[in-house]
Amino acid sequence: MGVGIDWKPVLSDILREGASYFPKKAEYMESIDTLAALAEFSEFVQKVVKDHLIIRELSQLRLLLARLQGIIKGAEIKQLRIHDLTLGKLRNCTAICLFQHSNDVLSCIEAAGDTAGGYSFHVSDPNSYVSFTYNTRAEGEPVLFYTEAKRMFYLLYKLGEYVISYHFPEETKWNQNMYVDYTDDIKNGILMAHSNVMIFDFIHSALRGLQK
């Protein structure tokens, strides 16, 4: 109790043992090895970008955000405590806004997808999701918001002098009470969908390279 477990080798061993019961064992073993290799490569790349590279500039920032918006997936949200219980669904990411802090103002320096962009908020604006994230969240810690009138979820990260916001429309109907009750489940569902968490980590590491 109280001692963290490195689940990666444990899960790998379970998968390997389970694969021995399948008739196409060789193919499954190859898939497991490929997945492990991909995870190891991804972890290495993220560490190199974060700790050893200084990025002076990201060229074609709008194109970068557009490509990012096109690959971030929506999710089927399940309750963490009762994993078989589906709470609802979110559509794929439809917009991304990147904000930068300067002179007590958080300005949208670039945007992609279904958004007008160009927004600015004073850093102390009590009604701004962006300002709240910048002032209260730890570096790289995701925070989730929901606007029932727009039927939209917003996943935000503070990254040094930047705040990035990902927009996910609801697919099934949600409401404010469900958002409050199941915030962690929704956030977890988004992060674990497809390759979302690896893409977030990589892009956020690159953005940290822009810090002054």
mmCIF file of C-alpha atoms in Angstrom:
data_model
loop_
_atom_site.group_PDB
_atom_site.id
_atom_site.type_symbol
_atom_site.label_atom_id
_atom_site.label_comp_id
_atom_site.label_asym_id
_atom_site.label_seq_id
_atom_site.Cartn_x
_atom_site.Cartn_y
_atom_site.Cartn_z
ATOM 1 C CA MET A 1 0.000 0.000 0.000
ATOM 2 C CA GLY A 2 1.255 3.473 -0.830
ATOM 3 C CA VAL A 3 3.904 2.140 -3.244
ATOM 4 C CA GLY A 4 3.454 2.985 -6.915
ATOM 5 C CA ILE A 5 3.394 0.136 -9.423
ATOM 6 C CA ASP A 6 5.053 0.308 -12.832
ATOM 7 C CA TRP A 7 2.106 -1.070 -14.776
ATOM 8 C CA LYS A 8 3.824 -1.141 -18.179
ATOM 9 C CA PRO A 9 5.770 -4.420 -17.662
ATOM 10 C CA VAL A 10 2.853 -5.938 -15.750
ATOM 11 C CA LEU A 11 0.378 -5.275 -18.563
ATOM 12 C CA SER A 12 2.919 -6.405 -21.128
ATOM 13 C CA ASP A 13 3.342 -9.737 -19.327
ATOM 14 C CA ILE A 14 -0.445 -10.185 -19.124
ATOM 15 C CA LEU A 15 -0.825 -9.521 -22.842
ATOM 16 C CA ARG A 16 1.978 -11.924 -23.698
ATOM 17 C CA GLU A 17 0.494 -14.676 -21.542
ATOM 18 C CA GLY A 18 -2.971 -14.118 -23.025
ATOM 19 C CA ALA A 19 -1.640 -14.185 -26.557
ATOM 20 C CA SER A 20 -0.399 -17.759 -26.093
ATOM 21 C CA TYR A 21 -4.016 -18.956 -26.065
ATOM 22 C CA PHE A 22 -4.792 -17.592 -29.526
ATOM 23 C CA PRO A 23 -4.276 -19.674 -32.670
ATOM 24 C CA LYS A 24 -2.492 -16.763 -34.387
ATOM 25 C CA LYS A 25 -0.015 -16.352 -31.567
ATOM 26 C CA ALA A 26 2.840 -15.102 -33.766
ATOM 27 C CA GLU A 27 0.780 -12.267 -35.212
ATOM 28 C CA TYR A 28 -0.456 -11.173 -31.785
ATOM 29 C CA MET A 29 3.038 -11.311 -30.312
ATOM 30 C CA GLU A 30 4.304 -9.140 -33.159
ATOM 31 C CA SER A 31 1.515 -6.600 -32.493
ATOM 32 C CA ILE A 32 2.343 -6.506 -28.788
ATOM 33 C CA ASP A 33 6.040 -5.972 -29.513
ATOM 34 C CA THR A 34 5.216 -3.225 -32.024
ATOM 35 C CA LEU A 35 2.983 -1.459 -29.507
ATOM 36 C CA ALA A 36 5.668 -1.618 -26.816
ATOM 37 C CA ALA A 37 8.285 -0.300 -29.241
ATOM 38 C CA LEU A 38 6.008 2.565 -30.280
ATOM 39 C CA ALA A 39 5.367 3.531 -26.655
ATOM 40 C CA GLU A 40 9.110 3.472 -25.895
ATOM 41 C CA PHE A 41 9.889 5.588 -28.979
ATOM 42 C CA SER A 42 7.142 8.090 -28.136
ATOM 43 C CA GLU A 43 8.387 8.488 -24.578
ATOM 44 C CA PHE A 44 11.959 9.033 -25.799
ATOM 45 C CA VAL A 45 10.944 11.650 -28.403
ATOM 46 C CA GLN A 46 8.917 13.607 -25.858
ATOM 47 C CA LYS A 47 11.824 13.677 -23.399
ATOM 48 C CA VAL A 48 14.254 14.831 -26.094
ATOM 49 C CA VAL A 49 11.932 17.617 -27.242
ATOM 50 C CA LYS A 50 11.190 18.745 -23.705
ATOM 51 C CA ASP A 51 14.658 18.539 -22.152
ATOM 52 C CA HIS A 52 17.222 18.886 -24.937
ATOM 53 C CA LEU A 53 15.838 21.020 -27.763
ATOM 54 C CA ILE A 54 15.330 24.764 -27.790
ATOM 55 C CA ILE A 55 12.677 25.684 -30.340
ATOM 56 C CA ARG A 56 13.009 29.280 -31.488
ATOM 57 C CA GLU A 57 10.010 29.289 -33.789
ATOM 58 C CA LEU A 58 7.216 27.071 -35.072
ATOM 59 C CA SER A 59 6.637 27.819 -38.733
ATOM 60 C CA GLN A 60 3.150 27.808 -40.254
ATOM 61 C CA LEU A 61 1.467 27.770 -36.854
ATOM 62 C CA ARG A 62 -2.069 27.810 -38.299
ATOM 63 C CA LEU A 63 -1.316 24.760 -40.432
ATOM 64 C CA LEU A 64 0.161 23.008 -37.401
ATOM 65 C CA LEU A 65 -2.993 23.677 -35.355
ATOM 66 C CA ALA A 66 -5.173 22.572 -38.271
ATOM 67 C CA ARG A 67 -3.318 19.270 -38.519
ATOM 68 C CA LEU A 68 -3.537 18.882 -34.746
ATOM 69 C CA GLN A 69 -7.272 19.612 -34.772
ATOM 70 C CA GLY A 70 -7.781 17.036 -37.511
ATOM 71 C CA ILE A 71 -6.178 14.191 -35.568
ATOM 72 C CA ILE A 72 -7.580 14.700 -32.034
ATOM 73 C CA LYS A 73 -10.479 12.301 -31.559
ATOM 74 C CA GLY A 74 -13.698 12.430 -29.616
ATOM 75 C CA ALA A 75 -14.604 9.731 -27.151
ATOM 76 C CA GLU A 76 -17.199 7.428 -25.703
ATOM 77 C CA ILE A 77 -17.239 8.421 -22.045
ATOM 78 C CA LYS A 78 -17.463 5.618 -19.490
ATOM 79 C CA GLN A 79 -17.731 5.874 -15.733
ATOM 80 C CA LEU A 80 -14.383 5.134 -14.154
ATOM 81 C CA ARG A 81 -15.853 3.208 -11.220
ATOM 82 C CA ILE A 82 -18.240 1.143 -13.385
ATOM 83 C CA HIS A 83 -16.406 0.853 -16.672
ATOM 84 C CA ASP A 84 -19.283 -0.859 -18.480
ATOM 85 C CA LEU A 85 -21.549 2.146 -17.889
ATOM 86 C CA THR A 86 -21.485 4.536 -20.844
ATOM 87 C CA LEU A 87 -22.286 8.121 -19.864
ATOM 88 C CA GLY A 88 -22.337 9.657 -23.332
ATOM 89 C CA LYS A 89 -20.224 10.600 -26.335
ATOM 90 C CA LEU A 90 -18.163 13.547 -27.576
ATOM 91 C CA ARG A 91 -17.455 14.345 -31.211
ATOM 92 C CA ASN A 92 -13.973 14.800 -32.639
ATOM 93 C CA CYS A 93 -12.148 18.038 -31.869
ATOM 94 C CA THR A 94 -13.595 20.822 -34.041
ATOM 95 C CA ALA A 95 -11.386 23.779 -33.053
ATOM 96 C CA ILE A 96 -8.177 24.753 -31.283
ATOM 97 C CA CYS A 97 -7.158 28.176 -29.955
ATOM 98 C CA LEU A 98 -3.657 29.085 -28.783
ATOM 99 C CA PHE A 99 -3.366 32.021 -26.366
ATOM 100 C CA GLN A 100 -0.235 33.883 -25.264
ATOM 101 C CA HIS A 101 0.185 36.013 -22.146
ATOM 102 C CA SER A 102 1.610 39.509 -22.550
ATOM 103 C CA ASN A 103 1.083 42.668 -20.479
ATOM 104 C CA ASP A 104 -1.738 41.122 -18.403
ATOM 105 C CA VAL A 105 -3.665 40.095 -21.512
ATOM 106 C CA LEU A 106 -4.171 36.583 -22.896
ATOM 107 C CA SER A 107 -4.516 36.967 -26.670
ATOM 108 C CA CYS A 108 -5.418 34.300 -29.203
ATOM 109 C CA ILE A 109 -2.352 34.322 -31.444
ATOM 110 C CA GLU A 110 -3.629 31.550 -33.732
ATOM 111 C CA ALA A 111 -6.664 29.298 -34.154
ATOM 112 C CA ALA A 112 -7.850 26.471 -36.374
ATOM 113 C CA GLY A 113 -11.143 24.770 -37.110
ATOM 114 C CA ASP A 114 -14.664 25.957 -36.337
ATOM 115 C CA THR A 115 -13.811 29.128 -34.431
ATOM 116 C CA ALA A 116 -13.463 32.798 -35.298
ATOM 117 C CA GLY A 117 -10.328 33.147 -33.165
ATOM 118 C CA GLY A 118 -8.982 36.575 -32.328
ATOM 119 C CA TYR A 119 -10.215 36.525 -28.738
ATOM 120 C CA SER A 120 -8.441 38.370 -25.930
ATOM 121 C CA PHE A 121 -9.027 38.218 -22.169
ATOM 122 C CA HIS A 122 -7.584 40.202 -19.308
ATOM 123 C CA VAL A 123 -5.578 37.878 -17.128
ATOM 124 C CA SER A 124 -7.887 38.575 -14.153
ATOM 125 C CA ASP A 125 -11.173 38.135 -16.071
ATOM 126 C CA PRO A 126 -13.354 36.059 -13.698
ATOM 127 C CA ASN A 127 -15.559 34.775 -16.525
ATOM 128 C CA SER A 128 -12.803 33.544 -18.831
ATOM 129 C CA TYR A 129 -11.902 29.863 -19.018
ATOM 130 C CA VAL A 130 -8.524 30.892 -20.417
ATOM 131 C CA SER A 131 -7.733 33.286 -17.552
ATOM 132 C CA PHE A 132 -8.864 30.736 -14.967
ATOM 133 C CA THR A 133 -6.595 28.116 -16.484
ATOM 134 C CA TYR A 134 -3.623 30.469 -16.627
ATOM 135 C CA ASN A 135 -4.039 31.593 -13.015
ATOM 136 C CA THR A 136 -4.978 28.385 -11.232
ATOM 137 C CA ARG A 137 -3.662 25.330 -13.069
ATOM 138 C CA ALA A 138 -0.283 23.708 -12.745
ATOM 139 C CA GLU A 139 1.942 23.440 -15.803
ATOM 140 C CA GLY A 140 0.562 20.821 -18.191
ATOM 141 C CA GLU A 141 -2.428 19.928 -16.011
ATOM 142 C CA PRO A 142 -5.641 19.592 -18.061
ATOM 143 C CA VAL A 143 -8.823 21.366 -16.982
ATOM 144 C CA LEU A 144 -12.249 20.729 -18.491
ATOM 145 C CA PHE A 145 -15.135 23.176 -18.972
ATOM 146 C CA TYR A 146 -18.611 22.793 -20.444
ATOM 147 C CA THR A 147 -21.018 25.341 -21.910
ATOM 148 C CA GLU A 148 -24.530 23.934 -22.111
ATOM 149 C CA ALA A 149 -25.795 26.733 -24.364
ATOM 150 C CA LYS A 150 -23.184 25.849 -27.003
ATOM 151 C CA ARG A 151 -23.229 22.101 -26.284
ATOM 152 C CA MET A 152 -19.446 22.260 -26.159
ATOM 153 C CA PHE A 153 -16.660 20.882 -23.962
ATOM 154 C CA TYR A 154 -13.358 22.764 -23.677
ATOM 155 C CA LEU A 155 -10.134 21.044 -22.613
ATOM 156 C CA LEU A 156 -7.450 23.598 -21.656
ATOM 157 C CA TYR A 157 -3.781 23.398 -20.676
ATOM 158 C CA LYS A 158 -1.423 26.019 -19.298
ATOM 159 C CA LEU A 159 1.997 25.735 -20.964
ATOM 160 C CA GLY A 160 4.264 28.446 -19.559
ATOM 161 C CA GLU A 161 3.183 31.723 -21.136
ATOM 162 C CA TYR A 162 0.658 29.899 -23.342
ATOM 163 C CA VAL A 163 -2.816 28.426 -22.880
ATOM 164 C CA ILE A 164 -4.159 25.994 -25.470
ATOM 165 C CA SER A 165 -7.856 25.191 -25.766
ATOM 166 C CA TYR A 166 -9.364 22.141 -27.514
ATOM 167 C CA HIS A 167 -13.083 22.190 -28.400
ATOM 168 C CA PHE A 168 -15.224 19.029 -28.378
ATOM 169 C CA PRO A 169 -18.949 19.214 -29.310
ATOM 170 C CA GLU A 170 -21.252 16.788 -27.554
ATOM 171 C CA GLU A 171 -22.602 13.888 -29.626
ATOM 172 C CA THR A 172 -25.138 12.699 -27.074
ATOM 173 C CA LYS A 173 -26.977 15.193 -24.924
ATOM 174 C CA TRP A 174 -25.181 16.379 -21.780
ATOM 175 C CA ASN A 175 -26.118 18.948 -19.153
ATOM 176 C CA GLN A 176 -24.385 21.013 -16.488
ATOM 177 C CA ASN A 177 -25.187 18.551 -13.690
ATOM 178 C CA MET A 178 -23.667 15.651 -15.632
ATOM 179 C CA TYR A 179 -20.578 17.747 -16.332
ATOM 180 C CA VAL A 180 -20.144 18.512 -12.623
ATOM 181 C CA ASP A 181 -20.718 14.906 -11.554
ATOM 182 C CA TYR A 182 -18.528 13.271 -14.199
ATOM 183 C CA THR A 183 -15.779 15.796 -14.985
ATOM 184 C CA ASP A 184 -12.972 13.333 -14.245
ATOM 185 C CA ASP A 185 -14.639 10.594 -16.317
ATOM 186 C CA ILE A 186 -15.051 12.929 -19.302
ATOM 187 C CA LYS A 187 -11.509 14.218 -19.065
ATOM 188 C CA ASN A 188 -10.125 10.694 -18.769
ATOM 189 C CA GLY A 189 -12.187 9.555 -21.756
ATOM 190 C CA ILE A 190 -10.791 12.323 -23.962
ATOM 191 C CA LEU A 191 -7.205 11.679 -22.917
ATOM 192 C CA MET A 192 -7.408 7.919 -23.437
ATOM 193 C CA ALA A 193 -9.199 8.038 -26.804
ATOM 194 C CA HIS A 194 -7.037 6.714 -29.652
ATOM 195 C CA SER A 195 -3.602 8.404 -29.532
ATOM 196 C CA ASN A 196 -4.817 11.667 -27.955
ATOM 197 C CA VAL A 197 -2.633 11.650 -24.854
ATOM 198 C CA MET A 198 0.569 10.978 -26.827
ATOM 199 C CA ILE A 199 -0.258 13.736 -29.311
ATOM 200 C CA PHE A 200 -1.054 16.185 -26.493
ATOM 201 C CA ASP A 201 2.244 15.385 -24.764
ATOM 202 C CA PHE A 202 4.278 15.809 -27.939
ATOM 203 C CA ILE A 203 2.701 19.096 -29.040
ATOM 204 C CA HIS A 204 2.834 20.524 -25.539
ATOM 205 C CA SER A 205 6.516 19.632 -25.272
ATOM 206 C CA ALA A 206 7.124 21.512 -28.528
ATOM 207 C CA LEU A 207 5.222 24.552 -27.268
ATOM 208 C CA ARG A 208 7.297 24.559 -24.076
ATOM 209 C CA GLY A 209 10.340 24.902 -26.303
ATOM 210 C CA LEU A 210 9.045 28.347 -27.268
ATOM 211 C CA GLN A 211 9.184 29.693 -23.719
ATOM 212 C CA LYS A 212 11.203 32.857 -23.206
#
